[in-house]
Amino acid sequence: MELSVRFVKRAGLALLAPAVAVAVAVVATSLVILISGSDSGIGDFWSVMLSAPQHQTIVNIVNLGVELYIAAVAAAIGFRMGLFNIGVEGQYGLAAYVAAVFAGGMFLPGPINIIAATLLAMLVGAAWAGIAALLKVYRGVSEVITTLMLNAIAPIIVTHFHNKYGEQTGYDVRTNPLTGSSTVPGWAPYGANGGQVWTLGLLAVAVGVGFWLLLNRTRLGFDLRASGLSPSAAAASGVSARKMVIVAMLLSGAVAGLVWIPDLFGHAHTYSDSSFAGGLGFTGLAVALLGRNRAGGMAFGALLFAWLTSQSDALQIDTDIAPQIVEITQGICVLAVVVAYELVQRYRARSEQKAVAAAVPEAVAA
């Protein structure tokens, strides 16, 4: 009976944090709308945001959620090791360009071309993240600083080669477009006019399952988590901290390289300024924090952010509320979740300490 009560109490505390975070986000967003002085009121905003999305919007939410989820997992691999890989943005941007150039060259037949380009994207992402890992391990440079600097360098490299060797089409520059069997047709759940769900979005499922299995069912995952929780204890048990830093950053960068792959082969079919989706890496960091670096939590966070982003387009049509309000909502959600979970963890720790303190006299008396 006592165990069941404790289980219910812990489950209640686990649900309390996200519930409080959502409530805080709703209240704070409503206050921002009120202060902004918009002609449309708070009710208009939430009416639009909570309205049933159109078929095309649902497809957009799924596709964007796929990209955000992969970016979040890339960040979470580092977070679980105690590393802050802020460079997901640069890693997937550089990987996307290299993959598009290679795939557009049609060096290999269709399906093999797709597989090779995908593996190349993972290799490029891992190599770009590996620079930060080596600097941390052998020079003690913070991965936060190096990944931020690499974020700034990556687009410069891409822009240079893209403008020099890309194909000029009107005001845009693009890589050689993919054709025929080097593209992956999508799935149209709502017919031809409802948009297509990218088939390679299944990469997100594979990444999520692989992430969960790695952390919870393998020795490597245990070493990564142990090193993140207590580097000294992990080192005492024979785990090499240097090796874990390098492995974690390489895995994180490799996953980051997959972020734009579903879009490249399923929709864009080329890399250009107009087709490439930037900013997914930074949003993925927020999704990872929102999901507490858990596979299921990040899936919810990715769909939530994708839904908010997609629904924000309707704000410009049905109201005069700036769509940037949605970005404020997303930021408040992340901040509120982090604070709420921290408060819940502190409350749980104090409760456990009181329980232990109360049990000691009883044990001594017995």
CSV table of C-alpha atoms in Angstrom, one decimal:
chain,number,residue,atom,x,y,z
A,1,MET,CA,0.0,0.0,0.0
A,2,GLU,CA,2.8,2.4,0.9
A,3,LEU,CA,4.6,1.6,-2.3
A,4,SER,CA,1.5,2.4,-4.4
A,5,VAL,CA,1.0,5.7,-2.5
A,6,ARG,CA,4.6,6.7,-3.3
A,7,PHE,CA,4.2,5.7,-6.9
A,8,VAL,CA,1.1,7.8,-7.3
A,9,LYS,CA,2.8,10.7,-5.5
A,10,ARG,CA,5.9,10.6,-7.8
A,11,ALA,CA,3.7,10.3,-10.9
A,12,GLY,CA,1.7,13.3,-9.7
A,13,LEU,CA,4.9,15.3,-9.3
A,14,ALA,CA,6.1,14.3,-12.7
A,15,LEU,CA,2.8,15.6,-14.3
A,16,LEU,CA,2.8,18.7,-12.1
A,17,ALA,CA,5.8,20.3,-13.8
A,18,PRO,CA,4.5,20.3,-17.4
A,19,ALA,CA,1.1,21.3,-16.2
A,20,VAL,CA,2.5,24.4,-14.3
A,21,ALA,CA,4.7,25.2,-17.3
A,22,VAL,CA,1.7,25.2,-19.7
A,23,ALA,CA,-0.3,27.4,-17.3
A,24,VAL,CA,2.5,29.9,-17.0
A,25,ALA,CA,3.0,30.0,-20.7
A,26,VAL,CA,-0.7,30.7,-21.3
A,27,VAL,CA,-0.9,33.4,-18.7
A,28,ALA,CA,2.4,35.1,-19.8
A,29,THR,CA,1.5,35.0,-23.5
A,30,SER,CA,-1.9,36.5,-22.7
A,31,LEU,CA,-0.3,39.3,-20.8
A,32,VAL,CA,2.1,40.0,-23.7
A,33,ILE,CA,-0.9,40.2,-26.1
A,34,LEU,CA,-2.7,42.5,-23.7
A,35,ILE,CA,0.3,44.8,-23.3
A,36,SER,CA,1.0,44.9,-27.1
A,37,GLY,CA,-2.2,46.9,-27.7
A,38,SER,CA,-3.3,44.9,-30.6
A,39,ASP,CA,-6.9,45.4,-31.9
A,40,SER,CA,-7.4,41.6,-31.7
A,41,GLY,CA,-7.8,40.4,-28.2
A,42,ILE,CA,-6.5,37.5,-26.2
A,43,GLY,CA,-9.6,35.4,-27.2
A,44,ASP,CA,-8.9,35.9,-30.9
A,45,PHE,CA,-5.3,34.7,-30.4
A,46,TRP,CA,-6.2,31.5,-28.6
A,47,SER,CA,-9.1,30.9,-30.9
A,48,VAL,CA,-6.8,30.9,-33.9
A,49,MET,CA,-4.1,28.9,-32.1
A,50,LEU,CA,-6.5,26.2,-30.8
A,51,SER,CA,-8.5,25.9,-34.0
A,52,ALA,CA,-8.5,22.7,-36.0
A,53,PRO,CA,-5.7,22.9,-38.6
A,54,GLN,CA,-6.3,22.4,-42.3
A,55,HIS,CA,-5.0,19.2,-43.9
A,56,GLN,CA,-2.0,21.0,-45.5
A,57,THR,CA,-1.2,22.4,-42.0
A,58,ILE,CA,-1.3,19.0,-40.4
A,59,VAL,CA,1.2,17.7,-43.0
A,60,ASN,CA,3.4,20.7,-42.4
A,61,ILE,CA,3.3,20.1,-38.7
A,62,VAL,CA,4.4,16.4,-39.1
A,63,ASN,CA,7.2,17.4,-41.5
A,64,LEU,CA,8.5,20.2,-39.4
A,65,GLY,CA,8.2,18.0,-36.3
A,66,VAL,CA,10.4,15.4,-38.0
A,67,GLU,CA,13.2,18.0,-38.5
A,68,LEU,CA,12.9,19.4,-35.0
A,69,TYR,CA,12.9,16.0,-33.4
A,70,ILE,CA,16.1,14.9,-35.1
A,71,ALA,CA,17.8,18.2,-34.1
A,72,ALA,CA,16.6,17.8,-30.6
A,73,VAL,CA,18.0,14.2,-30.3
A,74,ALA,CA,21.3,15.5,-31.7
A,75,ALA,CA,21.4,18.1,-28.9
A,76,ALA,CA,20.2,15.6,-26.3
A,77,ILE,CA,23.0,13.2,-26.9
A,78,GLY,CA,25.4,15.9,-25.8
A,79,PHE,CA,23.2,17.1,-22.9
A,80,ARG,CA,23.0,13.5,-21.4
A,81,MET,CA,26.8,13.5,-21.4
A,82,GLY,CA,26.9,16.9,-19.8
A,83,LEU,CA,28.0,18.6,-23.0
A,84,PHE,CA,26.3,21.6,-24.5
A,85,ASN,CA,26.5,21.1,-28.2
A,86,ILE,CA,25.2,24.5,-29.3
A,87,GLY,CA,26.6,23.8,-32.8
A,88,VAL,CA,23.7,21.6,-34.2
A,89,GLU,CA,22.8,24.6,-36.5
A,90,GLY,CA,26.2,24.7,-38.2
A,91,GLN,CA,26.6,20.9,-38.3
A,92,TYR,CA,23.3,20.3,-40.1
A,93,GLY,CA,23.8,23.3,-42.4
A,94,LEU,CA,27.2,22.2,-43.6
A,95,ALA,CA,26.1,18.6,-43.9
A,96,ALA,CA,23.0,19.5,-45.9
A,97,TYR,CA,25.0,21.5,-48.4
A,98,VAL,CA,27.6,18.7,-48.9
A,99,ALA,CA,24.8,16.1,-49.2
A,100,ALA,CA,23.0,18.1,-51.8
A,101,VAL,CA,26.1,18.7,-53.9
A,102,PHE,CA,27.0,15.0,-53.8
A,103,ALA,CA,23.5,13.8,-54.5
A,104,GLY,CA,23.1,16.4,-57.3
A,105,GLY,CA,26.2,15.1,-59.0
A,106,MET,CA,24.5,11.8,-59.6
A,107,PHE,CA,27.7,9.9,-59.1
A,108,LEU,CA,25.8,6.7,-58.1
A,109,PRO,CA,22.5,5.2,-59.2
A,110,GLY,CA,19.3,6.3,-57.4
A,111,PRO,CA,18.9,4.4,-54.1
A,112,ILE,CA,22.6,4.0,-53.6
A,113,ASN,CA,23.0,7.7,-54.3
A,114,ILE,CA,20.5,8.5,-51.5
A,115,ILE,CA,22.1,6.2,-49.0
A,116,ALA,CA,25.6,7.5,-49.8
A,117,ALA,CA,24.6,11.1,-49.5
A,118,THR,CA,22.8,10.4,-46.2
A,119,LEU,CA,25.9,8.7,-44.8
A,120,LEU,CA,28.1,11.6,-46.1
A,121,ALA,CA,25.8,14.1,-44.3
A,122,MET,CA,26.3,12.1,-41.1
A,123,LEU,CA,30.1,12.1,-41.6
A,124,VAL,CA,30.3,15.8,-42.3
A,125,GLY,CA,28.2,16.6,-39.2
A,126,ALA,CA,30.3,14.3,-37.0
A,127,ALA,CA,33.5,15.8,-38.4
A,128,TRP,CA,32.3,19.4,-37.7
A,129,ALA,CA,31.3,18.4,-34.2
A,130,GLY,CA,34.6,16.5,-33.7
A,131,ILE,CA,36.6,19.8,-34.0
A,132,ALA,CA,34.9,21.0,-30.8
A,133,ALA,CA,35.5,17.6,-29.1
A,134,LEU,CA,39.2,17.6,-29.9
A,135,LEU,CA,39.6,21.2,-28.7
A,136,LYS,CA,37.8,20.3,-25.4
A,137,VAL,CA,39.7,17.1,-24.8
A,138,TYR,CA,43.3,18.2,-25.7
A,139,ARG,CA,43.1,22.0,-25.1
A,140,GLY,CA,40.4,22.3,-22.5
A,141,VAL,CA,38.3,24.8,-24.6
A,142,SER,CA,34.7,24.9,-23.7
A,143,GLU,CA,32.4,23.2,-26.3
A,144,VAL,CA,30.0,26.1,-25.9
A,145,ILE,CA,32.5,28.6,-27.3
A,146,THR,CA,33.8,26.4,-30.0
A,147,THR,CA,30.4,25.2,-31.3
A,148,LEU,CA,29.1,28.8,-31.3
A,149,MET,CA,32.2,29.9,-33.3
A,150,LEU,CA,31.8,26.9,-35.7
A,151,ASN,CA,28.1,27.9,-36.2
A,152,ALA,CA,29.4,31.2,-37.5
A,153,ILE,CA,32.1,29.6,-39.7
A,154,ALA,CA,29.9,26.9,-41.4
A,155,PRO,CA,27.5,29.3,-43.3
A,156,ILE,CA,30.5,31.3,-44.5
A,157,ILE,CA,32.1,28.2,-46.0
A,158,VAL,CA,28.7,27.1,-47.5
A,159,THR,CA,28.1,30.6,-49.0
A,160,HIS,CA,31.5,30.8,-50.6
A,161,PHE,CA,31.3,27.5,-52.4
A,162,HIS,CA,27.6,27.8,-53.1
A,163,ASN,CA,28.0,31.2,-54.8
A,164,LYS,CA,31.1,30.1,-56.7
A,165,TYR,CA,30.0,26.7,-58.0
A,166,GLY,CA,26.2,26.9,-57.7
A,167,GLU,CA,23.8,27.2,-60.6
A,168,GLN,CA,22.2,30.6,-61.1
A,169,THR,CA,18.4,30.5,-61.5
A,170,GLY,CA,16.9,34.0,-61.6
A,171,TYR,CA,17.8,35.7,-58.3
A,172,ASP,CA,18.5,32.4,-56.6
A,173,VAL,CA,21.6,30.0,-56.6
A,174,ARG,CA,21.1,26.3,-56.3
A,175,THR,CA,22.9,23.0,-56.5
A,176,ASN,CA,22.1,20.5,-59.3
A,177,PRO,CA,18.5,19.4,-58.7
A,178,LEU,CA,17.8,15.8,-57.9
A,179,THR,CA,15.7,13.8,-60.4
A,180,GLY,CA,14.2,10.4,-60.9
A,181,SER,CA,15.2,7.7,-58.6
A,182,SER,CA,17.4,10.0,-56.5
A,183,THR,CA,14.2,11.5,-55.0
A,184,VAL,CA,12.0,9.8,-52.4
A,185,PRO,CA,8.2,10.3,-53.1
A,186,GLY,CA,6.2,11.3,-50.1
A,187,TRP,CA,2.9,10.0,-48.7
A,188,ALA,CA,-0.3,12.1,-49.3
A,189,PRO,CA,-2.8,11.1,-46.5
A,190,TYR,CA,-5.3,13.8,-47.6
A,191,GLY,CA,-5.0,13.5,-51.4
A,192,ALA,CA,-3.1,15.4,-54.0
A,193,ASN,CA,-4.1,18.8,-52.7
A,194,GLY,CA,-3.3,18.1,-49.0
A,195,GLY,CA,0.5,18.0,-49.2
A,196,GLN,CA,2.9,15.1,-48.7
A,197,VAL,CA,4.4,13.6,-45.6
A,198,TRP,CA,8.1,13.0,-46.3
A,199,THR,CA,8.9,9.3,-46.4
A,200,LEU,CA,12.3,9.8,-45.0
A,201,GLY,CA,10.6,11.3,-42.0
A,202,LEU,CA,10.9,7.7,-40.8
A,203,LEU,CA,14.5,8.6,-40.0
A,204,ALA,CA,13.1,10.5,-37.0
A,205,VAL,CA,11.6,7.2,-35.7
A,206,ALA,CA,14.8,5.4,-36.3
A,207,VAL,CA,16.8,8.1,-34.5
A,208,GLY,CA,14.4,8.2,-31.6
A,209,VAL,CA,14.4,4.4,-31.1
A,210,GLY,CA,18.2,4.3,-31.5
A,211,PHE,CA,18.6,7.1,-29.0
A,212,TRP,CA,16.5,5.2,-26.4
A,213,LEU,CA,18.2,1.9,-27.0
A,214,LEU,CA,21.7,3.5,-26.9
A,215,LEU,CA,21.1,5.1,-23.5
A,216,ASN,CA,19.1,2.4,-21.8
A,217,ARG,CA,20.2,-0.9,-23.3
A,218,THR,CA,23.9,-0.6,-24.1
A,219,ARG,CA,27.2,-0.3,-22.1
A,220,LEU,CA,28.2,2.7,-24.2
A,221,GLY,CA,24.9,4.5,-23.2
A,222,PHE,CA,25.5,3.7,-19.6
A,223,ASP,CA,29.0,5.1,-19.7
A,224,LEU,CA,27.7,8.3,-21.4
A,225,ARG,CA,25.0,8.8,-18.8
A,226,ALA,CA,27.4,8.0,-15.9
A,227,SER,CA,30.0,10.4,-17.3
A,228,GLY,CA,27.3,13.1,-17.5
A,229,LEU,CA,26.0,12.5,-14.0
A,230,SER,CA,29.3,12.1,-12.2
A,231,PRO,CA,32.6,12.3,-14.2
A,232,SER,CA,34.7,11.4,-11.2
A,233,ALA,CA,32.6,8.3,-10.4
A,234,ALA,CA,32.7,7.2,-14.0
A,235,ALA,CA,36.5,7.7,-14.1
A,236,ALA,CA,36.8,5.6,-10.9
A,237,SER,CA,35.0,2.8,-12.6
A,238,GLY,CA,37.3,2.8,-15.6
A,239,VAL,CA,35.4,5.0,-18.0
A,240,SER,CA,37.6,7.3,-20.1
A,241,ALA,CA,36.2,10.8,-19.9
A,242,ARG,CA,38.1,11.9,-23.0
A,243,LYS,CA,36.8,9.0,-25.0
A,244,MET,CA,33.2,9.7,-23.9
A,245,VAL,CA,33.5,13.4,-24.8
A,246,ILE,CA,34.7,12.5,-28.3
A,247,VAL,CA,32.1,9.7,-28.8
A,248,ALA,CA,29.2,11.9,-27.6
A,249,MET,CA,30.1,14.8,-29.8
A,250,LEU,CA,30.7,12.6,-32.9
A,251,LEU,CA,27.3,10.9,-32.3
A,252,SER,CA,25.6,14.2,-31.8
A,253,GLY,CA,27.1,15.7,-35.0
A,254,ALA,CA,26.2,12.6,-37.0
A,255,VAL,CA,22.6,12.8,-36.0
A,256,ALA,CA,22.6,16.6,-36.7
A,257,GLY,CA,23.7,15.8,-40.2
A,258,LEU,CA,20.4,14.1,-40.8
A,259,VAL,CA,18.2,17.1,-39.9
A,260,TRP,CA,17.6,18.3,-43.5
A,261,ILE,CA,17.9,15.0,-45.3
A,262,PRO,CA,14.1,14.2,-45.3
A,263,ASP,CA,13.4,17.6,-46.9
A,264,LEU,CA,16.2,17.4,-49.4
A,265,PHE,CA,15.1,14.1,-50.9
A,266,GLY,CA,11.4,14.4,-50.3
A,267,HIS,CA,10.6,18.0,-51.2
A,268,ALA,CA,13.4,20.5,-51.9
A,269,HIS,CA,15.4,18.3,-54.2
A,270,THR,CA,18.2,21.0,-54.3
A,271,TYR,CA,20.0,23.3,-51.9
A,272,SER,CA,19.3,27.0,-52.4
A,273,ASP,CA,18.8,30.1,-50.3
A,274,SER,CA,15.0,29.8,-50.8
A,275,SER,CA,14.7,26.0,-50.2
A,276,PHE,CA,17.0,25.5,-47.3
A,277,ALA,CA,15.4,25.7,-43.8
A,278,GLY,CA,17.6,27.5,-41.3
A,279,GLY,CA,17.2,27.9,-37.6
A,280,LEU,CA,16.2,24.3,-36.9
A,281,GLY,CA,19.3,23.6,-34.9
A,282,PHE,CA,18.6,26.4,-32.3
A,283,THR,CA,14.9,25.4,-32.1
A,284,GLY,CA,16.0,21.8,-31.6
A,285,LEU,CA,18.0,22.9,-28.5
A,286,ALA,CA,14.8,24.3,-27.1
A,287,VAL,CA,12.8,21.2,-27.9
A,288,ALA,CA,15.5,19.0,-26.2
A,289,LEU,CA,15.2,21.2,-23.0
A,290,LEU,CA,11.4,21.1,-23.2
A,291,GLY,CA,11.4,17.3,-23.6
A,292,ARG,CA,14.0,16.9,-20.8
A,293,ASN,CA,16.3,15.0,-23.2
A,294,ARG,CA,13.9,12.0,-23.2
A,295,ALA,CA,12.9,10.4,-26.5
A,296,GLY,CA,9.1,10.6,-25.8
A,297,GLY,CA,9.3,14.1,-24.2
A,298,MET,CA,11.2,15.5,-27.2
A,299,ALA,CA,8.6,14.0,-29.6
A,300,PHE,CA,5.9,15.9,-27.8
A,301,GLY,CA,8.0,19.0,-27.8
A,302,ALA,CA,8.8,18.8,-31.5
A,303,LEU,CA,5.2,18.4,-32.4
A,304,LEU,CA,4.2,21.2,-30.1
A,305,PHE,CA,6.7,23.7,-31.6
A,306,ALA,CA,5.8,22.6,-35.1
A,307,TRP,CA,2.1,23.1,-34.3
A,308,LEU,CA,2.7,26.6,-32.8
A,309,THR,CA,4.9,27.6,-35.8
A,310,SER,CA,2.4,26.3,-38.4
A,311,GLN,CA,-0.6,27.9,-36.7
A,312,SER,CA,1.2,31.2,-36.4
A,313,ASP,CA,0.7,31.7,-40.2
A,314,ALA,CA,-3.0,32.0,-39.6
A,315,LEU,CA,-2.5,34.9,-37.2
A,316,GLN,CA,-1.5,37.1,-40.1
A,317,ILE,CA,-4.7,36.2,-41.9
A,318,ASP,CA,-7.3,36.2,-39.2
A,319,THR,CA,-5.9,38.8,-36.7
A,320,ASP,CA,-3.5,41.7,-36.5
A,321,ILE,CA,-1.4,40.0,-33.9
A,322,ALA,CA,2.3,39.6,-34.8
A,323,PRO,CA,3.3,36.0,-35.4
A,324,GLN,CA,6.4,36.7,-33.3
A,325,ILE,CA,4.1,36.3,-30.3
A,326,VAL,CA,4.3,32.6,-31.0
A,327,GLU,CA,8.1,32.7,-30.6
A,328,ILE,CA,7.5,34.3,-27.2
A,329,THR,CA,5.2,31.5,-26.3
A,330,GLN,CA,7.7,28.9,-27.3
A,331,GLY,CA,10.4,30.6,-25.3
A,332,ILE,CA,8.2,30.9,-22.2
A,333,CYS,CA,7.3,27.2,-22.5
A,334,VAL,CA,10.9,26.2,-22.4
A,335,LEU,CA,11.8,28.5,-19.5
A,336,ALA,CA,8.7,27.5,-17.5
A,337,VAL,CA,9.4,23.8,-18.0
A,338,VAL,CA,13.0,24.1,-16.9
A,339,VAL,CA,12.1,26.1,-13.8
A,340,ALA,CA,9.1,23.9,-13.0
A,341,TYR,CA,11.1,20.7,-13.2
A,342,GLU,CA,13.9,22.2,-11.0
A,343,LEU,CA,11.4,23.2,-8.4
A,344,VAL,CA,9.7,19.8,-8.5
A,345,GLN,CA,13.1,18.0,-8.2
A,346,ARG,CA,14.0,20.2,-5.2
A,347,TYR,CA,10.7,19.4,-3.5
A,348,ARG,CA,11.1,15.7,-4.2
A,349,ALA,CA,14.6,15.7,-2.8
A,350,ARG,CA,13.5,17.5,0.4
A,351,SER,CA,10.6,15.0,0.7
A,352,GLU,CA,12.9,12.1,0.4
A,353,GLN,CA,15.3,13.6,3.0
A,354,LYS,CA,12.5,14.0,5.5
A,355,ALA,CA,11.3,10.4,4.8
A,356,VAL,CA,14.8,9.1,5.5
A,357,ALA,CA,15.2,11.3,8.6
A,358,ALA,CA,11.9,10.0,10.0
A,359,ALA,CA,12.8,6.4,9.3
A,360,VAL,CA,16.1,6.5,11.1
A,361,PRO,CA,14.8,6.9,14.6
A,362,GLU,CA,12.2,4.1,14.0
A,363,ALA,CA,15.0,1.8,12.8
A,364,VAL,CA,17.2,2.6,15.8
A,365,ALA,CA,14.3,2.0,18.2
A,366,ALA,CA,13.5,-1.3,16.6
